mmCIF file of C-alpha atoms in Angstrom:
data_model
loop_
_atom_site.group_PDB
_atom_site.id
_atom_site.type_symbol
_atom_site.label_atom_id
_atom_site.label_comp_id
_atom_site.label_asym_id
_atom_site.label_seq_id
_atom_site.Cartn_x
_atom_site.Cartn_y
_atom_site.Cartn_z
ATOM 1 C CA UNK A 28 -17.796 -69.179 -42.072
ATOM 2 C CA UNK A 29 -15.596 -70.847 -44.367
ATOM 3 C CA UNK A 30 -12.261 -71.834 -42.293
ATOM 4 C CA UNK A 31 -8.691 -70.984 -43.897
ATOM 5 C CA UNK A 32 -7.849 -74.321 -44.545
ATOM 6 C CA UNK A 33 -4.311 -74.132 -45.257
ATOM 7 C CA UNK A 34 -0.957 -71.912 -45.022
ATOM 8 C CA UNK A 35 1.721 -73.462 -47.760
ATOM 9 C CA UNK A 36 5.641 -71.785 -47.485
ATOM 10 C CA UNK A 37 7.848 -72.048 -49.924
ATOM 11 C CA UNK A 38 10.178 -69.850 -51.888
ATOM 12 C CA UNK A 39 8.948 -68.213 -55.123
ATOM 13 C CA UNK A 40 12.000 -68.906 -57.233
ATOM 14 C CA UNK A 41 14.957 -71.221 -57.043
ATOM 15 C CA UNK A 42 17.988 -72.359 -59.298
ATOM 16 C CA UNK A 43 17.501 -75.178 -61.377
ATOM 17 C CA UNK A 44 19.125 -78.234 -59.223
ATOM 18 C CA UNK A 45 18.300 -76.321 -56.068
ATOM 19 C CA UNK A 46 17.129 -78.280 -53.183
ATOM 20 C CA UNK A 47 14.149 -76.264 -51.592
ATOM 21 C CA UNK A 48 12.159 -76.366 -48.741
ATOM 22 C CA UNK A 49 8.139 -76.659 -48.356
ATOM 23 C CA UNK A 50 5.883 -76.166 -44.764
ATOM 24 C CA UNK A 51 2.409 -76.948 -45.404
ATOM 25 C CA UNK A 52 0.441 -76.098 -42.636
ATOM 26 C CA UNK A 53 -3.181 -77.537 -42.673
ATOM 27 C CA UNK A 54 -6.198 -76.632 -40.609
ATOM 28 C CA UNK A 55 -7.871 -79.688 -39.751
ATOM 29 C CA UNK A 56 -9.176 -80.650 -35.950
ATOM 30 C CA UNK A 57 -8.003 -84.788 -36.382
ATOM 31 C CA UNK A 58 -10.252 -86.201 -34.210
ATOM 32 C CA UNK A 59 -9.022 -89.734 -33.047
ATOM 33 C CA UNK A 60 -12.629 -91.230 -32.839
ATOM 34 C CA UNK A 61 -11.434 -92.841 -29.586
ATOM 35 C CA UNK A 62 -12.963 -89.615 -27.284
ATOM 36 C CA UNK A 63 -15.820 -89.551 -26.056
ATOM 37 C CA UNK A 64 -18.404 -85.908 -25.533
ATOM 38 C CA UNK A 65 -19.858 -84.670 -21.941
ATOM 39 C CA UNK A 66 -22.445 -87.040 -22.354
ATOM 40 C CA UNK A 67 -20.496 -90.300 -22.991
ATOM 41 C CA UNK A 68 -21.305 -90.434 -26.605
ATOM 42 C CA UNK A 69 -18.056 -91.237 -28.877
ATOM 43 C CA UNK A 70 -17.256 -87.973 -31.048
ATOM 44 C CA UNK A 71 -16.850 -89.822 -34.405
ATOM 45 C CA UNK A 72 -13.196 -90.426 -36.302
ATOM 46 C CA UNK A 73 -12.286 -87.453 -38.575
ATOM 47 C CA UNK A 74 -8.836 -87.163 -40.190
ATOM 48 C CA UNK A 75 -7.467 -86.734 -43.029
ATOM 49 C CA UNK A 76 -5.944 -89.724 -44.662
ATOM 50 C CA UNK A 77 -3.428 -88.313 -46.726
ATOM 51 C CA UNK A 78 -1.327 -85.716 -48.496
ATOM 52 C CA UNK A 79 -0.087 -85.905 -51.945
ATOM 53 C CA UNK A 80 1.940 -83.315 -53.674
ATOM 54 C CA UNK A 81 2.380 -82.890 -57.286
ATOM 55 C CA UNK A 82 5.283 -81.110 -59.587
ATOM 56 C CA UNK A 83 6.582 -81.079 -62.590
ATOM 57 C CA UNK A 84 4.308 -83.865 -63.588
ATOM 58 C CA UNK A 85 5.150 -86.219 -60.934
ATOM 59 C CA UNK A 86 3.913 -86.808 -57.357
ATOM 60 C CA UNK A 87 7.036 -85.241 -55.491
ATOM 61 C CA UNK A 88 5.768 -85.816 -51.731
ATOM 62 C CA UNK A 89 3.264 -88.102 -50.428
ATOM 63 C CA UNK A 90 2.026 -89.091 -46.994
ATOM 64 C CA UNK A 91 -0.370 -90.958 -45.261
ATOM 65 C CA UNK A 92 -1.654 -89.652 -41.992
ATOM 66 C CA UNK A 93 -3.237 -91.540 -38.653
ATOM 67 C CA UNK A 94 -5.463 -90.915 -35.833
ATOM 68 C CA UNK A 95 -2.440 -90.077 -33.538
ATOM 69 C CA UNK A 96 -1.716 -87.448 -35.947
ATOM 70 C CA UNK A 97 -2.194 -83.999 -33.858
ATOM 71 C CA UNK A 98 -4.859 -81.481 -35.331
ATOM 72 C CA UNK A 99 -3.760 -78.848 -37.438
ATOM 73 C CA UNK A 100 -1.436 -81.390 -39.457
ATOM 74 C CA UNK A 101 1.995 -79.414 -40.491
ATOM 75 C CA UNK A 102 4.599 -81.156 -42.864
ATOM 76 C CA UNK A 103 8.287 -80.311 -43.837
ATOM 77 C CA UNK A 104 10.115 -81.794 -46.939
ATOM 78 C CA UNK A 105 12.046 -80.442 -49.853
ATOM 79 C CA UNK A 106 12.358 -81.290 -52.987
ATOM 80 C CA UNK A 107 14.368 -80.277 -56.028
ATOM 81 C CA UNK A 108 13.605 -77.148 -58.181
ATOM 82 C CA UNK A 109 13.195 -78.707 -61.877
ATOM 83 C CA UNK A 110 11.071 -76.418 -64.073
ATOM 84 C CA UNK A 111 8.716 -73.568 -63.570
ATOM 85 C CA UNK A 112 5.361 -74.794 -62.676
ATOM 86 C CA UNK A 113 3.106 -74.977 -59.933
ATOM 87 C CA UNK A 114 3.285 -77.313 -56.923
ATOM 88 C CA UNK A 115 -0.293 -78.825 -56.486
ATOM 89 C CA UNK A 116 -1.278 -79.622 -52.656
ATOM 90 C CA UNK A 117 -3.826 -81.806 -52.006
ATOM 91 C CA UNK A 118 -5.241 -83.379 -48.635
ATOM 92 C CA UNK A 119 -7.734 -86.166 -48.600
ATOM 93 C CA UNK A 120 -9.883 -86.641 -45.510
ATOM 94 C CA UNK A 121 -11.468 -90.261 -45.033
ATOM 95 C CA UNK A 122 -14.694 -89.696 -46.571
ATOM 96 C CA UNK A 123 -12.801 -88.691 -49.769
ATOM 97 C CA UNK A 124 -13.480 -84.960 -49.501
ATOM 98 C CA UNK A 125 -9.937 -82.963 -50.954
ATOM 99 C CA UNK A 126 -8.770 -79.640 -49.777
ATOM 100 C CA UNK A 127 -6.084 -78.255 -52.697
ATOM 101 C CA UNK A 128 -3.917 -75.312 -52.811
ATOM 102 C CA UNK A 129 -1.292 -74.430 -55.434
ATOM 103 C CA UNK A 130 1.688 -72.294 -55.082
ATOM 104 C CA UNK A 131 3.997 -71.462 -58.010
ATOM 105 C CA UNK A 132 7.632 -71.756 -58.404
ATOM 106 C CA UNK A 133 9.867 -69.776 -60.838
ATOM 107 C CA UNK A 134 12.790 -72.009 -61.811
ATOM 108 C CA UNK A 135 15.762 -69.992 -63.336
ATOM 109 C CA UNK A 136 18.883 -71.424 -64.675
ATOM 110 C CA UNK B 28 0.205 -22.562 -28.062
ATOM 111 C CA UNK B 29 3.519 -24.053 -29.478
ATOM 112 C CA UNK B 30 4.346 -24.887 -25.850
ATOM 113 C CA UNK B 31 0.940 -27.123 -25.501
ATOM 114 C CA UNK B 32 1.783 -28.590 -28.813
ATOM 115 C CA UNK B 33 5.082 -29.014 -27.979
ATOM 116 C CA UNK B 34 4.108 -30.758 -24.624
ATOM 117 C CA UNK B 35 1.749 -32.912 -26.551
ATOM 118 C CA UNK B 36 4.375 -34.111 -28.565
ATOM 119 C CA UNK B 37 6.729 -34.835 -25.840
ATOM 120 C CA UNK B 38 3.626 -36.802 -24.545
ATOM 121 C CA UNK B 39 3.249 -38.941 -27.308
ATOM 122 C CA UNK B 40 7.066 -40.291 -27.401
ATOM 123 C CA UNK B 41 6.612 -43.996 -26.598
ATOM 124 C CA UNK B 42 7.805 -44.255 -22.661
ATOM 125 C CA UNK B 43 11.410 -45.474 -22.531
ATOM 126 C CA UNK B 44 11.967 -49.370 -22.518
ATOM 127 C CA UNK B 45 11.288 -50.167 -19.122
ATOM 128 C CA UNK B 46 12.034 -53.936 -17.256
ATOM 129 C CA UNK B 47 8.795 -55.795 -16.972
ATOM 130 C CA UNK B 48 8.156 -56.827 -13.813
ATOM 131 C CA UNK B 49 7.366 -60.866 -14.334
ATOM 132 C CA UNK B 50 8.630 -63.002 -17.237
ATOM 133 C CA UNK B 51 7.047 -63.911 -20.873
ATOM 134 C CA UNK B 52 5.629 -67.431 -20.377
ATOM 135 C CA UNK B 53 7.443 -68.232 -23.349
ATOM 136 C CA UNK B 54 10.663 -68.014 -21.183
ATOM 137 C CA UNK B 55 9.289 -71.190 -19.497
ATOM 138 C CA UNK B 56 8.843 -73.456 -22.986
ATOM 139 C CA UNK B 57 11.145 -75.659 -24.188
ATOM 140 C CA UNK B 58 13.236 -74.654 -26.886
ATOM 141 C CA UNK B 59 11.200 -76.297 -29.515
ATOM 142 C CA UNK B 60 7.998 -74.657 -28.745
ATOM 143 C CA UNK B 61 9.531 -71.480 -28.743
ATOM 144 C CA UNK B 62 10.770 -71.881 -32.230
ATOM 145 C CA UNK B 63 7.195 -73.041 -33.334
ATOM 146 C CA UNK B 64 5.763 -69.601 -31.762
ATOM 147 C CA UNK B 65 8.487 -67.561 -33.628
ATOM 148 C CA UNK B 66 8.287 -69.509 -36.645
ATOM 149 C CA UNK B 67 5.397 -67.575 -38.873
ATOM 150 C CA UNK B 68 5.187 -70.405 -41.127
ATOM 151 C CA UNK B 69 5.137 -72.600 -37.952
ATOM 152 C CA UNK B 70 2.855 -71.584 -36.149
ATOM 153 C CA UNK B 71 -0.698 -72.866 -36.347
ATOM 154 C CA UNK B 72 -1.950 -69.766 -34.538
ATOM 155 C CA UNK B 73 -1.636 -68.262 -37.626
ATOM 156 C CA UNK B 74 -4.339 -69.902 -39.409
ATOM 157 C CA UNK B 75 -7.146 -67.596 -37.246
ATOM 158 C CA UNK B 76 -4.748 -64.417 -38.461
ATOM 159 C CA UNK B 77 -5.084 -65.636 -41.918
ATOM 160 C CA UNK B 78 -9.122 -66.547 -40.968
ATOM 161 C CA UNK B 79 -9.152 -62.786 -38.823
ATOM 162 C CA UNK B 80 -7.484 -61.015 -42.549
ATOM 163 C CA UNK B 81 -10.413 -62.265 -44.483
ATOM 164 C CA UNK B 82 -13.279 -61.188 -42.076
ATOM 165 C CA UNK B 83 -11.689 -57.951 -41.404
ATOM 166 C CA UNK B 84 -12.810 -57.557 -45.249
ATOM 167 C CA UNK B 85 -16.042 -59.049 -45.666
ATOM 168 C CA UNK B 86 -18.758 -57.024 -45.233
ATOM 169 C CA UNK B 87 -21.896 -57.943 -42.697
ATOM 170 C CA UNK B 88 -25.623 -57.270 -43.556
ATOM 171 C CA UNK B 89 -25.260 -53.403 -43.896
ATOM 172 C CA UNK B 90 -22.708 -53.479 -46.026
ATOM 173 C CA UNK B 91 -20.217 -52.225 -43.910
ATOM 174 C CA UNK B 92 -16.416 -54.424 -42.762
ATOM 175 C CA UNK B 93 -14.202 -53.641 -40.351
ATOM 176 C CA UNK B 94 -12.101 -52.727 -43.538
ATOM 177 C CA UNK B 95 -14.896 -49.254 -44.201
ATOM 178 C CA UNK B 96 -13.901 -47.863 -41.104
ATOM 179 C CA UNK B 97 -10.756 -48.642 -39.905
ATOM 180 C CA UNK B 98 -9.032 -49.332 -43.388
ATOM 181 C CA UNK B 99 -6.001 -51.275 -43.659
ATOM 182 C CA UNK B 100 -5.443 -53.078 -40.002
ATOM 183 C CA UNK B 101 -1.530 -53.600 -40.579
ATOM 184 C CA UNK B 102 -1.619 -49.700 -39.610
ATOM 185 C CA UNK B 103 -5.175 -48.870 -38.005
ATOM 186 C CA UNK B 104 -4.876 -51.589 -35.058
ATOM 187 C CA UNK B 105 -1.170 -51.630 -34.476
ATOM 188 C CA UNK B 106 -0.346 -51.059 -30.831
ATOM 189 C CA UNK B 107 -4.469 -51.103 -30.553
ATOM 190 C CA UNK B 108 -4.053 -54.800 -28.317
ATOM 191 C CA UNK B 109 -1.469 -53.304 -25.945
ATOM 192 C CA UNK B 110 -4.275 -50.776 -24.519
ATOM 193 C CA UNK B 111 -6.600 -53.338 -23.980
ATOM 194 C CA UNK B 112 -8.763 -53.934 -21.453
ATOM 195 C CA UNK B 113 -10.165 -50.224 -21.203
ATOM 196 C CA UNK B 114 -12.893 -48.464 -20.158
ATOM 197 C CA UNK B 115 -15.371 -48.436 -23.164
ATOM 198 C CA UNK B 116 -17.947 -45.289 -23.169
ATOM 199 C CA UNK B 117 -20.231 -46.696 -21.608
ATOM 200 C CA UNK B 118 -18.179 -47.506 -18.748
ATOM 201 C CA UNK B 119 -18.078 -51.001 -18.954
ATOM 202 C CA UNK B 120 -14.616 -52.677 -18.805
ATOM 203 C CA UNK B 121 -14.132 -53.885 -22.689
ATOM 204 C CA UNK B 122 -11.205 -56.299 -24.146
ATOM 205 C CA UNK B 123 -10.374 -57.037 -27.627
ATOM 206 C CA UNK B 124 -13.270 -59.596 -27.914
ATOM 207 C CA UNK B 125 -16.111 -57.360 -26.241
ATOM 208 C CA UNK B 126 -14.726 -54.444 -28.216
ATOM 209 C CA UNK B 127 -14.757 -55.923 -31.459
ATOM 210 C CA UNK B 128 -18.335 -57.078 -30.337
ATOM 211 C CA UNK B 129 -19.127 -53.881 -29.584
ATOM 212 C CA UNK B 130 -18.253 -52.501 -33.030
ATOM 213 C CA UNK B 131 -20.269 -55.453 -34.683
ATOM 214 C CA UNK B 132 -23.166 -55.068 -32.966
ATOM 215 C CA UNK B 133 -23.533 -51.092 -32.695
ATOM 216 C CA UNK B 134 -21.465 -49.708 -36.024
ATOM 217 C CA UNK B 135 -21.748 -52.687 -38.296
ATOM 218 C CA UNK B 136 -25.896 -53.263 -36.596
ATOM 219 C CA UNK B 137 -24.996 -57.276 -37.124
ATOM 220 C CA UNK B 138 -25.518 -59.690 -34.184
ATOM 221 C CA UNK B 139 -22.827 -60.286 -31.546
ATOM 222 C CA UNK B 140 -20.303 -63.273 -32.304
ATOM 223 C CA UNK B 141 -20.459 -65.488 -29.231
ATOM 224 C CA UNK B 142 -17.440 -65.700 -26.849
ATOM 225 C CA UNK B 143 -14.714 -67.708 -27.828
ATOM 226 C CA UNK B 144 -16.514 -68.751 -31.559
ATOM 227 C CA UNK B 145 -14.084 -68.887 -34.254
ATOM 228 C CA UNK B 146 -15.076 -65.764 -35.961
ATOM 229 C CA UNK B 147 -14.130 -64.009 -33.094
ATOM 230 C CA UNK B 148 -11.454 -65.878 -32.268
ATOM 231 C CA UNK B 149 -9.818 -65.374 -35.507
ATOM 232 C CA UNK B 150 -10.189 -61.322 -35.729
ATOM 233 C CA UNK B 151 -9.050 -60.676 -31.917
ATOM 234 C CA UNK B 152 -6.088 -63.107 -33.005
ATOM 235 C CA UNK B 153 -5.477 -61.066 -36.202
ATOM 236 C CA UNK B 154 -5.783 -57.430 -34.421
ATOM 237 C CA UNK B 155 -3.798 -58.634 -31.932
ATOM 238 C CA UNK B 156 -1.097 -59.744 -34.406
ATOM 239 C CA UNK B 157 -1.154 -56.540 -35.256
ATOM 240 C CA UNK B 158 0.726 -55.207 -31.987
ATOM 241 C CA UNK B 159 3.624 -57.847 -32.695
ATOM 242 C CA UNK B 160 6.479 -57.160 -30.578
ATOM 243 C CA UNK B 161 4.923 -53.799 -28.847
ATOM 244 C CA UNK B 162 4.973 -53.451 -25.122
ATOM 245 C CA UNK B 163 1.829 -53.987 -23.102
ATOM 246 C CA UNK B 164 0.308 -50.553 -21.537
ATOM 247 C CA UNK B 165 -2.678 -50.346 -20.264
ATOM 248 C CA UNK B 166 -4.125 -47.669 -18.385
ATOM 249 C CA UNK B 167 -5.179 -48.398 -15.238
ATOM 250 C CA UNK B 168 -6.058 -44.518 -13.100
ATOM 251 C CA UNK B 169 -9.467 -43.383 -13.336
ATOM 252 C CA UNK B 170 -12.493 -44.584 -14.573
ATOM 253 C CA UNK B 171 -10.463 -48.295 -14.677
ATOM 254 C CA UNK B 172 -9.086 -48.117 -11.427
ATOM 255 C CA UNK B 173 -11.737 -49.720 -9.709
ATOM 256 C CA UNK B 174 -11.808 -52.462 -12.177
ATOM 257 C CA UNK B 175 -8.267 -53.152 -11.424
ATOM 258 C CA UNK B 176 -8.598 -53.283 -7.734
ATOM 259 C CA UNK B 177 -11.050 -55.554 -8.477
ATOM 260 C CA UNK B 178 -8.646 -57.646 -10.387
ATOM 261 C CA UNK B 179 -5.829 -57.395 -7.821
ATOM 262 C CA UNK B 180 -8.450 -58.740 -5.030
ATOM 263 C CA UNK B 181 -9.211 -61.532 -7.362
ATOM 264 C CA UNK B 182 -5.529 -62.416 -7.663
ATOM 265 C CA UNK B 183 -4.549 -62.724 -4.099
ATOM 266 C CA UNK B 184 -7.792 -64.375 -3.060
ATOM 267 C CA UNK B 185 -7.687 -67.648 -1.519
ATOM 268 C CA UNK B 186 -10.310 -69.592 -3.792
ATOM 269 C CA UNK B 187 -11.398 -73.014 -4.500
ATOM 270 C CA UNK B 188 -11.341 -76.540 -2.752
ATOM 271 C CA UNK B 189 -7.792 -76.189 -2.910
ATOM 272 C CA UNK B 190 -7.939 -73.087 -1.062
ATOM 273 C CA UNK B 191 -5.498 -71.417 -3.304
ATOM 274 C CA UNK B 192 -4.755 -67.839 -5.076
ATOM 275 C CA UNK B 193 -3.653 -67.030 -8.300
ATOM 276 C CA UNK B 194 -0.774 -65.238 -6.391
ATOM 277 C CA UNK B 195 0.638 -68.494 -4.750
ATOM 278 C CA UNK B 196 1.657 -70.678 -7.569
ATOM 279 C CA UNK B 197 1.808 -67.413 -10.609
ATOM 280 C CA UNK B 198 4.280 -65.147 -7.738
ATOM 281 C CA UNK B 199 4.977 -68.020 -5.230
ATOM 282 C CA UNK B 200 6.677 -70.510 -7.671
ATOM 283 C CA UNK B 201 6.463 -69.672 -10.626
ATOM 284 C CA UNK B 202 9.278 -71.273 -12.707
ATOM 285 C CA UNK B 203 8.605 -74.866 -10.841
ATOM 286 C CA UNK B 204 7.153 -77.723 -12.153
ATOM 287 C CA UNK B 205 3.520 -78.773 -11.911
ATOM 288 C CA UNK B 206 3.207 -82.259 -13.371
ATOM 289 C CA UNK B 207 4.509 -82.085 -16.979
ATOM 290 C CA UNK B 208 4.423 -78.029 -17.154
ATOM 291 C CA UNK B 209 6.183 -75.292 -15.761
ATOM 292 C CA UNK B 210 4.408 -72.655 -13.641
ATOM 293 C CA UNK B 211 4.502 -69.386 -15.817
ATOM 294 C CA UNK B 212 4.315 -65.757 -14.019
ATOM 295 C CA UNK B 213 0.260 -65.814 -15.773
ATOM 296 C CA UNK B 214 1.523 -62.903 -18.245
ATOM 297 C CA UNK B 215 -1.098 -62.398 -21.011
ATOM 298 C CA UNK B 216 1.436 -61.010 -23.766
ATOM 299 C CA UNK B 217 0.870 -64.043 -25.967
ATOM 300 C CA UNK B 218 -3.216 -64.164 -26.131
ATOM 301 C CA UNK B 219 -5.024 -65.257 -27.678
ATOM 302 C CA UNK B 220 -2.473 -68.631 -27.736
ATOM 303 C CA UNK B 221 -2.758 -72.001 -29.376
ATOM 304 C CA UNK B 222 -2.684 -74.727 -26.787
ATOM 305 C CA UNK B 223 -1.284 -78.124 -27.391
ATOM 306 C CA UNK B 224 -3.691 -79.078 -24.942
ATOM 307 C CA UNK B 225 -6.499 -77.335 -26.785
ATOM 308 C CA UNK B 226 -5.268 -78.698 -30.153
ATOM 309 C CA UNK B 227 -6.506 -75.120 -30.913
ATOM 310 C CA UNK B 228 -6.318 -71.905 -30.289
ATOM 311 C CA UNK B 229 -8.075 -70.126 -27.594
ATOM 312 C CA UNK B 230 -8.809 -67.033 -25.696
ATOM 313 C CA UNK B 231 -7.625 -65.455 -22.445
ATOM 314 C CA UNK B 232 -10.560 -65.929 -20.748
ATOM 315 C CA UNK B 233 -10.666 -69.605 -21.807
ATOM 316 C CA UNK B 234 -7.558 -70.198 -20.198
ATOM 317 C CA UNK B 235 -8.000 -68.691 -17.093
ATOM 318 C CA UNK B 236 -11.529 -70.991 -16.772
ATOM 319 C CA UNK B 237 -8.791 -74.114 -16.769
ATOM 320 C CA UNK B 238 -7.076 -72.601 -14.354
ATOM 321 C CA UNK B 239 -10.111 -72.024 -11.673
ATOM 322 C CA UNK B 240 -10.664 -75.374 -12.655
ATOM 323 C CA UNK B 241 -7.357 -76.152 -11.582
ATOM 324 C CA UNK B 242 -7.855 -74.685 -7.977
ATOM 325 C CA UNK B 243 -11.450 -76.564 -8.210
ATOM 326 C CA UNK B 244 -12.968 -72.985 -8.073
ATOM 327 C CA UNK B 245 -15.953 -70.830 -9.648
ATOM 328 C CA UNK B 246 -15.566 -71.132 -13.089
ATOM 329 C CA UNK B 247 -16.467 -67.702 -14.363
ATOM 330 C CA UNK B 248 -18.430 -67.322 -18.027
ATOM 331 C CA UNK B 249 -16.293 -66.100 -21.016
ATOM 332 C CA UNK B 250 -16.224 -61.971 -20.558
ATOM 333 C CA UNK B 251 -17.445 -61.946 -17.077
ATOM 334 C CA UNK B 252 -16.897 -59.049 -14.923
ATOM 335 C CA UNK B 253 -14.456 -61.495 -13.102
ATOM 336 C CA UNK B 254 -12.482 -62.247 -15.289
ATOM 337 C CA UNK B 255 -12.198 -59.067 -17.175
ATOM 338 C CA UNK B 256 -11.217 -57.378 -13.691
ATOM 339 C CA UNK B 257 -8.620 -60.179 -13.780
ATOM 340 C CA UNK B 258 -7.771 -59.591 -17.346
ATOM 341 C CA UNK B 259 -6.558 -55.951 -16.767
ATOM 342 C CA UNK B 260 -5.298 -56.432 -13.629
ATOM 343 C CA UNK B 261 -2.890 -59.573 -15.597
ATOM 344 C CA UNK B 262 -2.557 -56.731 -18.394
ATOM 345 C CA UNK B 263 -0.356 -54.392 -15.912
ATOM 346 C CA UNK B 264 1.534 -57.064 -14.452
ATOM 347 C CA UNK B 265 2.539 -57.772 -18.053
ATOM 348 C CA UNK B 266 2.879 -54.213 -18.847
ATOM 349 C CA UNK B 267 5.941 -53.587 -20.813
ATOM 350 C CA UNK B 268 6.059 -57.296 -21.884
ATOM 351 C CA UNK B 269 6.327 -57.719 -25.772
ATOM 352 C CA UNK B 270 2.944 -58.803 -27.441
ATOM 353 C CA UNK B 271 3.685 -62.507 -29.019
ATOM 354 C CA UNK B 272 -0.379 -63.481 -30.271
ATOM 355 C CA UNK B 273 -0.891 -66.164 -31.242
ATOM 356 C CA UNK B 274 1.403 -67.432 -28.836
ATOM 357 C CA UNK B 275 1.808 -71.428 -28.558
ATOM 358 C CA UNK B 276 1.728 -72.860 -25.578
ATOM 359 C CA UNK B 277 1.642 -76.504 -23.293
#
């Protein structure tokens, strides 16, 4: 079964200039690499190394995550409404593997 | 005949707000946790209601989805996880989980999902969304009523190397602190919950397997006649408690 992988909250329009606010909830377990299973053998690292939002043309948001990173990774930051377009979410895990999800934004003057 | 349909219809009026007789366990988290639960955008529990949405539409081998049947689940299931556990036809005790089973494996002719797998997970979490903010009421006379005694003897039972019942710490002190958590009343309003402990989110039945663990008692399988005994029993103490799946919790 394919997982939902991701949950992205933002408003659908803003004023130009307007300062607006983004949750990007991602499903992900972030395992540390430092546990170990019921039979002693170390469950190997998984996480993902890094968000990177895109808008406008420029990256807008970016972030770089670590094992002590809880699973199911969820991130808060704003940014400022520019132009209509779409915002372009993208999570890298360490072997290089991306998860991306777009939302648009309507810009009005 | 207008009286009987009158009566019916008197019947069916939802039962006036009444006091519940134990507290949420989301009176017991800190402030920020609460805000995560409330908080749909928050809350990671939502990802299996999102995950629950999608499967409620896909279709298994005979072509049939939840979706054939029971149509749109924002109206079909509401209020459906405040009656559960009943008595299924067969007389076996069902919850959500064995009664979604139930409909996969005898309507739908597709195999079972195991207990506590995250297709399962995800569409008891996503029917039980669907009860948001309605009381719990299950029914506990008749053919149930043994089941529930059941589940009240398992509740005040001394059990475990600790030689404790679930009634000691859950009515005894509840409210106090054990370690870094507070002792909750056990109310099952918020089920299945996302545990920061669990860094996921798991069922009922998971939870109360910690907790025998806790007591260093029997640990009973997923959907064992234990626990579902329990599990109603739990259900009427929380009757009239507002349903809060996915609820996040310690």
């Amino acid at each position: 079964m394919a997982l939902a992988v991701a949950r992205v909250s933002m408003p659908a329009t803003a004023k130009k200039g307007d300062i607006i606010e983004i949750k990007a909830l991602m499903r992900h377990v972030m395992e540390p690499g430092y546990r170990s299973d019921n039979r002693g053998q170390i469950i190997p690292r998984d996480i993902v190394k890094s968000l990177s939002v895109m808008y406008a043309g420029a990256e807008v948001f970016r972030m770089e995550m670590h094992p002590a990173i809880a699973a199911n990774p969820y991130v808060v930051f704003s940014t400022v409404a520019v132009d209509t377009g779409e915002l372009v979410f993208t999570w890298t895990d360490e072997k290089g593997a991306t998860t991306v999800e777009k939302k648009p934004l309507m810009v009005t003057a | 005949m207008l009286r009987a349909a009158l009566l019916a219809g008197l019947l069916a009026l939802p039962a006036a707000a009444q006091t519940p007789r134990i507290k949420s366990a989301s009176e017991f988290l800190s402030p920020d946790l609460k805000a995560l639960q409330a908080d749909e955008t928050a809350n990671p529990g939502m990802l299996w209601v999102d995950d629950g949405a999608r499967l409620w539409r896909e279709t298994a081998p005979d072509g049939k989805s939840c979706a054939s049947c029971h149509g749109d689940a924002t109206e079909s299931m509401k209020g459906a996880a405040a009656r559960y556990p009943q008595v299924g036809a067969e007389g076996r005790l069902l919850n959500l989980e064995l009664r979604i089973n139930e409909c996969r494996t005898q309507r739908q002719i597709a195999p079972a999902f195991a207990y506590e797998s995250e297709p399962l997970l995800a569409l008891t979490t996503y029917v039980a969304r669907q009860s948001l903010g309605m009381p719990m009421a299950v029914k506990t006379d008749d053919s149930a009523a043994t089941f529930y005694k059941r589940g009240e003897a398992f509740f005040h039972r001394r059990q475990g190397q600790l030689n404790l019942s679930c009634a000691q710490c859950h009515d005894g002190v509840a409210g106090s602190r054990l370690r870094a958590d507070v002792i909750s009343n056990g109310a099952i309003n918020a089920y299945p919950a996302y545990r920061l402990e669990w860094q996921t989110l798991g069922s009922l039945h998971r939870r109360l397997r910690a907790c025998s663990l806790g007591v260093r008692a029997t640990q009973f399988n997923h959907g064992s006649d234990e626990y579902l005994s329990l599990e109603l029993y739990l259900a009427k103490r929380s009757q009239d408690l507002r349903i809060e799946s996915p609820g996040v919790r310690k």
